[in-house]
mmCIF file of C-alpha atoms in Angstrom:
data_model
loop_
_atom_site.group_PDB
_atom_site.id
_atom_site.type_symbol
_atom_site.label_atom_id
_atom_site.label_comp_id
_atom_site.label_asym_id
_atom_site.label_seq_id
_atom_site.Cartn_x
_atom_site.Cartn_y
_atom_site.Cartn_z
ATOM 1 C CA MET K 30 27.631 -4.285 5.005
ATOM 2 C CA ASP K 31 30.314 -2.096 6.561
ATOM 3 C CA LEU K 32 27.808 0.774 6.651
ATOM 4 C CA LEU K 33 25.212 -1.474 8.286
ATOM 5 C CA HIS K 34 27.596 -2.524 11.034
ATOM 6 C CA SER K 35 28.803 1.025 11.678
ATOM 7 C CA GLY K 36 25.549 1.647 13.558
ATOM 8 C CA ARG K 37 25.287 5.183 12.194
ATOM 9 C CA PHE K 38 22.243 4.694 9.963
ATOM 10 C CA ASP K 39 18.548 4.364 10.722
ATOM 11 C CA GLY K 40 17.618 3.200 7.255
ATOM 12 C CA PHE K 41 18.801 2.358 3.777
ATOM 13 C CA CYS K 42 17.462 3.144 0.335
ATOM 14 C CA LEU K 43 17.929 0.614 -2.446
ATOM 15 C CA VAL K 44 17.105 1.567 -6.011
ATOM 16 C CA SER K 45 16.719 -1.416 -8.305
ATOM 17 C CA SER K 46 14.149 -3.111 -10.525
ATOM 18 C CA ASP K 47 15.573 -6.608 -10.330
ATOM 19 C CA SER K 48 15.956 -9.182 -7.580
ATOM 20 C CA ASP K 49 19.731 -8.801 -7.115
ATOM 21 C CA PHE K 50 19.300 -6.822 -3.897
ATOM 22 C CA THR K 51 16.599 -8.983 -2.305
ATOM 23 C CA ARG K 52 18.953 -10.766 0.073
ATOM 24 C CA LEU K 53 20.706 -7.504 1.002
ATOM 25 C CA ALA K 54 17.357 -5.890 1.847
ATOM 26 C CA ALA K 55 16.356 -8.903 3.940
ATOM 27 C CA ARG K 56 19.709 -8.939 5.735
ATOM 28 C CA ILE K 57 19.488 -5.256 6.615
ATOM 29 C CA ARG K 58 15.925 -5.697 7.913
ATOM 30 C CA GLU K 59 17.067 -8.644 10.044
ATOM 31 C CA GLN K 60 19.183 -6.095 11.900
ATOM 32 C CA GLY K 61 16.097 -3.984 12.636
ATOM 33 C CA ILE K 62 16.949 -1.282 10.109
ATOM 34 C CA ASP K 63 14.344 -0.007 7.659
ATOM 35 C CA VAL K 64 14.868 -0.533 3.943
ATOM 36 C CA PHE K 65 13.086 1.651 1.433
ATOM 37 C CA GLY K 66 13.092 0.325 -2.113
ATOM 38 C CA PHE K 67 12.528 2.210 -5.329
ATOM 39 C CA GLY K 68 12.090 0.596 -8.729
ATOM 40 C CA GLU K 69 9.938 0.124 -11.766
ATOM 41 C CA GLN K 70 6.680 -1.769 -11.695
ATOM 42 C CA LYS K 71 8.441 -4.781 -13.225
ATOM 43 C CA THR K 72 10.403 -5.249 -9.969
ATOM 44 C CA PRO K 73 10.019 -8.825 -8.679
ATOM 45 C CA GLU K 74 7.682 -9.392 -5.738
ATOM 46 C CA SER K 75 10.513 -10.878 -3.660
ATOM 47 C CA PHE K 76 12.477 -7.612 -3.663
ATOM 48 C CA ARG K 77 9.391 -5.451 -3.110
ATOM 49 C CA GLN K 78 8.363 -7.497 -0.074
ATOM 50 C CA ALA K 79 11.895 -7.564 1.344
ATOM 51 C CA CYS K 80 11.672 -3.781 1.735
ATOM 52 C CA ARG K 81 9.757 -2.098 4.542
ATOM 53 C CA ARG K 82 8.309 0.210 1.911
ATOM 54 C CA PHE K 83 8.613 -0.003 -1.852
ATOM 55 C CA ILE K 84 7.799 2.888 -4.191
ATOM 56 C CA TYR K 85 7.328 2.530 -7.915
ATOM 57 C CA THR K 86 9.397 5.077 -9.798
ATOM 58 C CA GLU K 87 6.481 5.511 -12.208
ATOM 59 C CA ASN K 88 4.513 7.018 -9.302
ATOM 60 C CA LEU K 89 7.188 9.656 -8.832
ATOM 61 C CA LEU K 90 6.687 11.119 -12.293
ATOM 62 C CA PRO K 91 4.837 14.458 -12.443
ATOM 63 C CA SER K 92 1.955 12.887 -14.389
ATOM 64 C CA ALA K 93 1.300 10.310 -11.635
ATOM 65 C CA VAL K 94 -1.008 12.658 -9.715
ATOM 66 C CA ASN K 95 -2.777 15.831 -10.751
ATOM 67 C CA VAL K 96 -1.196 18.416 -8.421
ATOM 68 C CA GLN K 97 -4.095 20.894 -8.760
ATOM 69 C CA ASP K 98 -6.654 18.213 -7.805
ATOM 70 C CA PRO K 99 -5.151 15.177 -6.035
ATOM 71 C CA ALA K 100 -8.594 13.557 -6.010
ATOM 72 C CA ALA K 101 -8.750 13.568 -9.797
ATOM 73 C CA PRO K 102 -7.530 10.397 -11.483
ATOM 74 C CA ALA K 103 -4.099 10.598 -13.049
ATOM 75 C CA THR K 104 -3.815 10.707 -16.788
ATOM 76 C CA LYS K 105 -2.366 7.181 -16.967
ATOM 77 C CA PRO K 106 -2.697 5.073 -13.816
ATOM 78 C CA LEU K 107 -0.519 1.981 -13.736
ATOM 79 C CA LEU K 108 -3.533 -0.141 -12.737
ATOM 80 C CA VAL K 109 -7.291 0.381 -12.778
ATOM 81 C CA PRO K 110 -8.818 1.222 -9.368
ATOM 82 C CA SER K 111 -10.822 -2.023 -9.246
ATOM 83 C CA ALA K 112 -7.517 -3.942 -9.224
ATOM 84 C CA ALA K 113 -6.923 -2.635 -5.685
ATOM 85 C CA THR K 114 -10.176 -4.084 -4.330
ATOM 86 C CA PRO K 115 -8.876 -7.602 -3.482
ATOM 87 C CA LYS K 116 -5.936 -6.169 -1.527
ATOM 88 C CA LEU K 117 -8.152 -3.684 0.274
ATOM 89 C CA LYS K 118 -10.679 -6.381 1.194
ATOM 90 C CA LYS K 119 -7.939 -8.716 2.400
ATOM 91 C CA VAL K 120 -6.593 -6.075 4.770
ATOM 92 C CA ILE K 121 -9.971 -5.089 6.169
ATOM 93 C CA SER K 122 -10.932 -8.734 6.720
ATOM 94 C CA GLN K 123 -7.785 -9.248 8.813
ATOM 95 C CA MET K 124 -8.497 -6.307 11.094
ATOM 96 C CA ASP K 125 -10.359 -6.899 14.373
ATOM 97 C CA SER K 126 -13.648 -5.075 14.473
ATOM 98 C CA GLU K 127 -16.955 -6.057 16.068
ATOM 99 C CA ASP K 128 -19.103 -4.300 13.497
ATOM 100 C CA GLY K 129 -16.776 -4.388 10.476
ATOM 101 C CA TRP K 130 -15.969 -0.669 10.605
ATOM 102 C CA VAL K 131 -12.290 0.344 10.719
ATOM 103 C CA PHE K 132 -10.708 3.778 10.776
ATOM 104 C CA LEU K 133 -9.077 4.668 7.489
ATOM 105 C CA SER K 134 -5.846 5.704 9.240
ATOM 106 C CA ASN K 135 -5.474 2.288 10.916
ATOM 107 C CA PHE K 136 -6.478 0.611 7.674
ATOM 108 C CA GLY K 137 -3.773 2.527 5.785
ATOM 109 C CA LYS K 138 -1.092 1.454 8.277
ATOM 110 C CA GLN K 139 -2.136 -2.187 8.054
ATOM 111 C CA LEU K 140 -2.252 -1.924 4.263
ATOM 112 C CA SER K 141 1.346 -0.666 4.167
ATOM 113 C CA ASN K 142 2.445 -3.413 6.554
ATOM 114 C CA LEU K 143 0.858 -6.157 4.472
ATOM 115 C CA PHE K 144 1.667 -4.769 1.015
ATOM 116 C CA SER K 145 4.933 -2.801 1.110
ATOM 117 C CA ASP K 146 4.440 -1.643 -2.480
ATOM 118 C CA PHE K 147 0.870 -0.376 -2.089
ATOM 119 C CA ASP K 148 0.419 3.223 -3.200
ATOM 120 C CA PRO K 149 -2.862 4.847 -4.264
ATOM 121 C CA ARG K 150 -0.946 6.642 -7.030
ATOM 122 C CA THR K 151 -0.528 3.269 -8.734
ATOM 123 C CA TYR K 152 -4.295 3.337 -9.286
ATOM 124 C CA GLY K 153 -4.419 7.011 -10.275
ATOM 125 C CA PHE K 154 -5.229 8.639 -6.914
ATOM 126 C CA GLY K 155 -3.235 10.862 -4.605
ATOM 127 C CA LYS K 156 -5.156 9.787 -1.485
ATOM 128 C CA LEU K 157 -6.218 6.397 -0.157
ATOM 129 C CA SER K 158 -9.687 7.719 0.700
ATOM 130 C CA ASP K 159 -10.307 8.677 -2.929
ATOM 131 C CA LEU K 160 -9.244 5.245 -4.141
ATOM 132 C CA VAL K 161 -11.503 3.537 -1.577
ATOM 133 C CA ARG K 162 -14.449 5.673 -2.758
ATOM 134 C CA GLU K 163 -13.724 4.896 -6.414
ATOM 135 C CA THR K 164 -13.761 1.111 -5.910
ATOM 136 C CA ALA K 165 -17.400 1.330 -4.707
ATOM 137 C CA ALA K 166 -16.757 -1.835 -2.669
ATOM 138 C CA PHE K 167 -16.854 -0.132 0.722
ATOM 139 C CA GLU K 168 -19.262 1.798 2.894
ATOM 140 C CA ILE K 169 -17.818 5.078 4.142
ATOM 141 C CA ASP K 170 -18.693 6.892 7.351
ATOM 142 C CA LYS K 171 -17.388 10.101 8.867
ATOM 143 C CA ALA K 172 -17.164 9.727 12.661
ATOM 144 C CA ASN K 173 -17.870 12.579 15.094
ATOM 145 C CA GLY K 174 -14.282 13.827 15.073
ATOM 146 C CA GLY K 175 -14.195 13.815 11.276
ATOM 147 C CA ALA K 176 -12.144 10.616 11.050
ATOM 148 C CA MET K 177 -13.210 8.409 8.186
ATOM 149 C CA ARG K 178 -14.284 4.828 8.774
ATOM 150 C CA ILE K 179 -14.822 2.143 6.141
ATOM 151 C CA ARG K 180 -16.195 -1.372 5.920
ATOM 152 C CA ILE K 181 -16.881 -3.831 3.150
ATOM 153 C CA LYS K 182 -20.326 -3.231 1.684
ATOM 154 C CA ILE K 183 -22.718 -5.624 3.357
ATOM 155 C CA ALA K 184 -24.504 -6.577 0.131
ATOM 156 C CA ALA K 185 -21.154 -7.447 -1.470
ATOM 157 C CA ALA K 186 -20.071 -9.430 1.575
ATOM 158 C CA LYS K 187 -23.326 -11.442 1.606
ATOM 159 C CA LYS K 188 -23.059 -12.209 -2.122
ATOM 160 C CA GLY K 189 -19.553 -13.584 -1.597
ATOM 161 C CA LYS K 190 -20.745 -15.816 1.267
ATOM 162 C CA ASP K 191 -23.762 -17.023 -0.739
ATOM 163 C CA LYS K 192 -21.548 -18.068 -3.648
ATOM 164 C CA SER K 193 -18.946 -19.819 -1.519
ATOM 165 C CA GLY K 194 -21.167 -21.502 1.015
#
């Protein structure tokens, strides 16, 4: 806490896989200072969400992403790509868009804001765009400037509405 109140730091890094530092992370963030957490996948949700960004140490291992081909799936992803689909859909549904299309860069920022522990490496991919493609739940469009846009596949969206309503 002395370091926090010295005013000399723009951010803090906490490395832990248990919830002991949850309150410390929250307290530091209350002061407007970023907290970056690092820990194993077993780290409790409360600590992961108390951090501005949380990175699984398993994703930092050399086998997490194929360096020669970042688009290639890792040898042992922590989760299957389809496990990311509900999070991805939740984020895109919360973004304002008249036609459902959102730019991948804006989507990625919102994804990080909503899920501080989200990392495509968890699902075996080095890039968010590759993970989005792999889920097959989204339409993908390259805009004029080369920026990628995505939206939930219309057929999938209609099926969900038909089942619920």
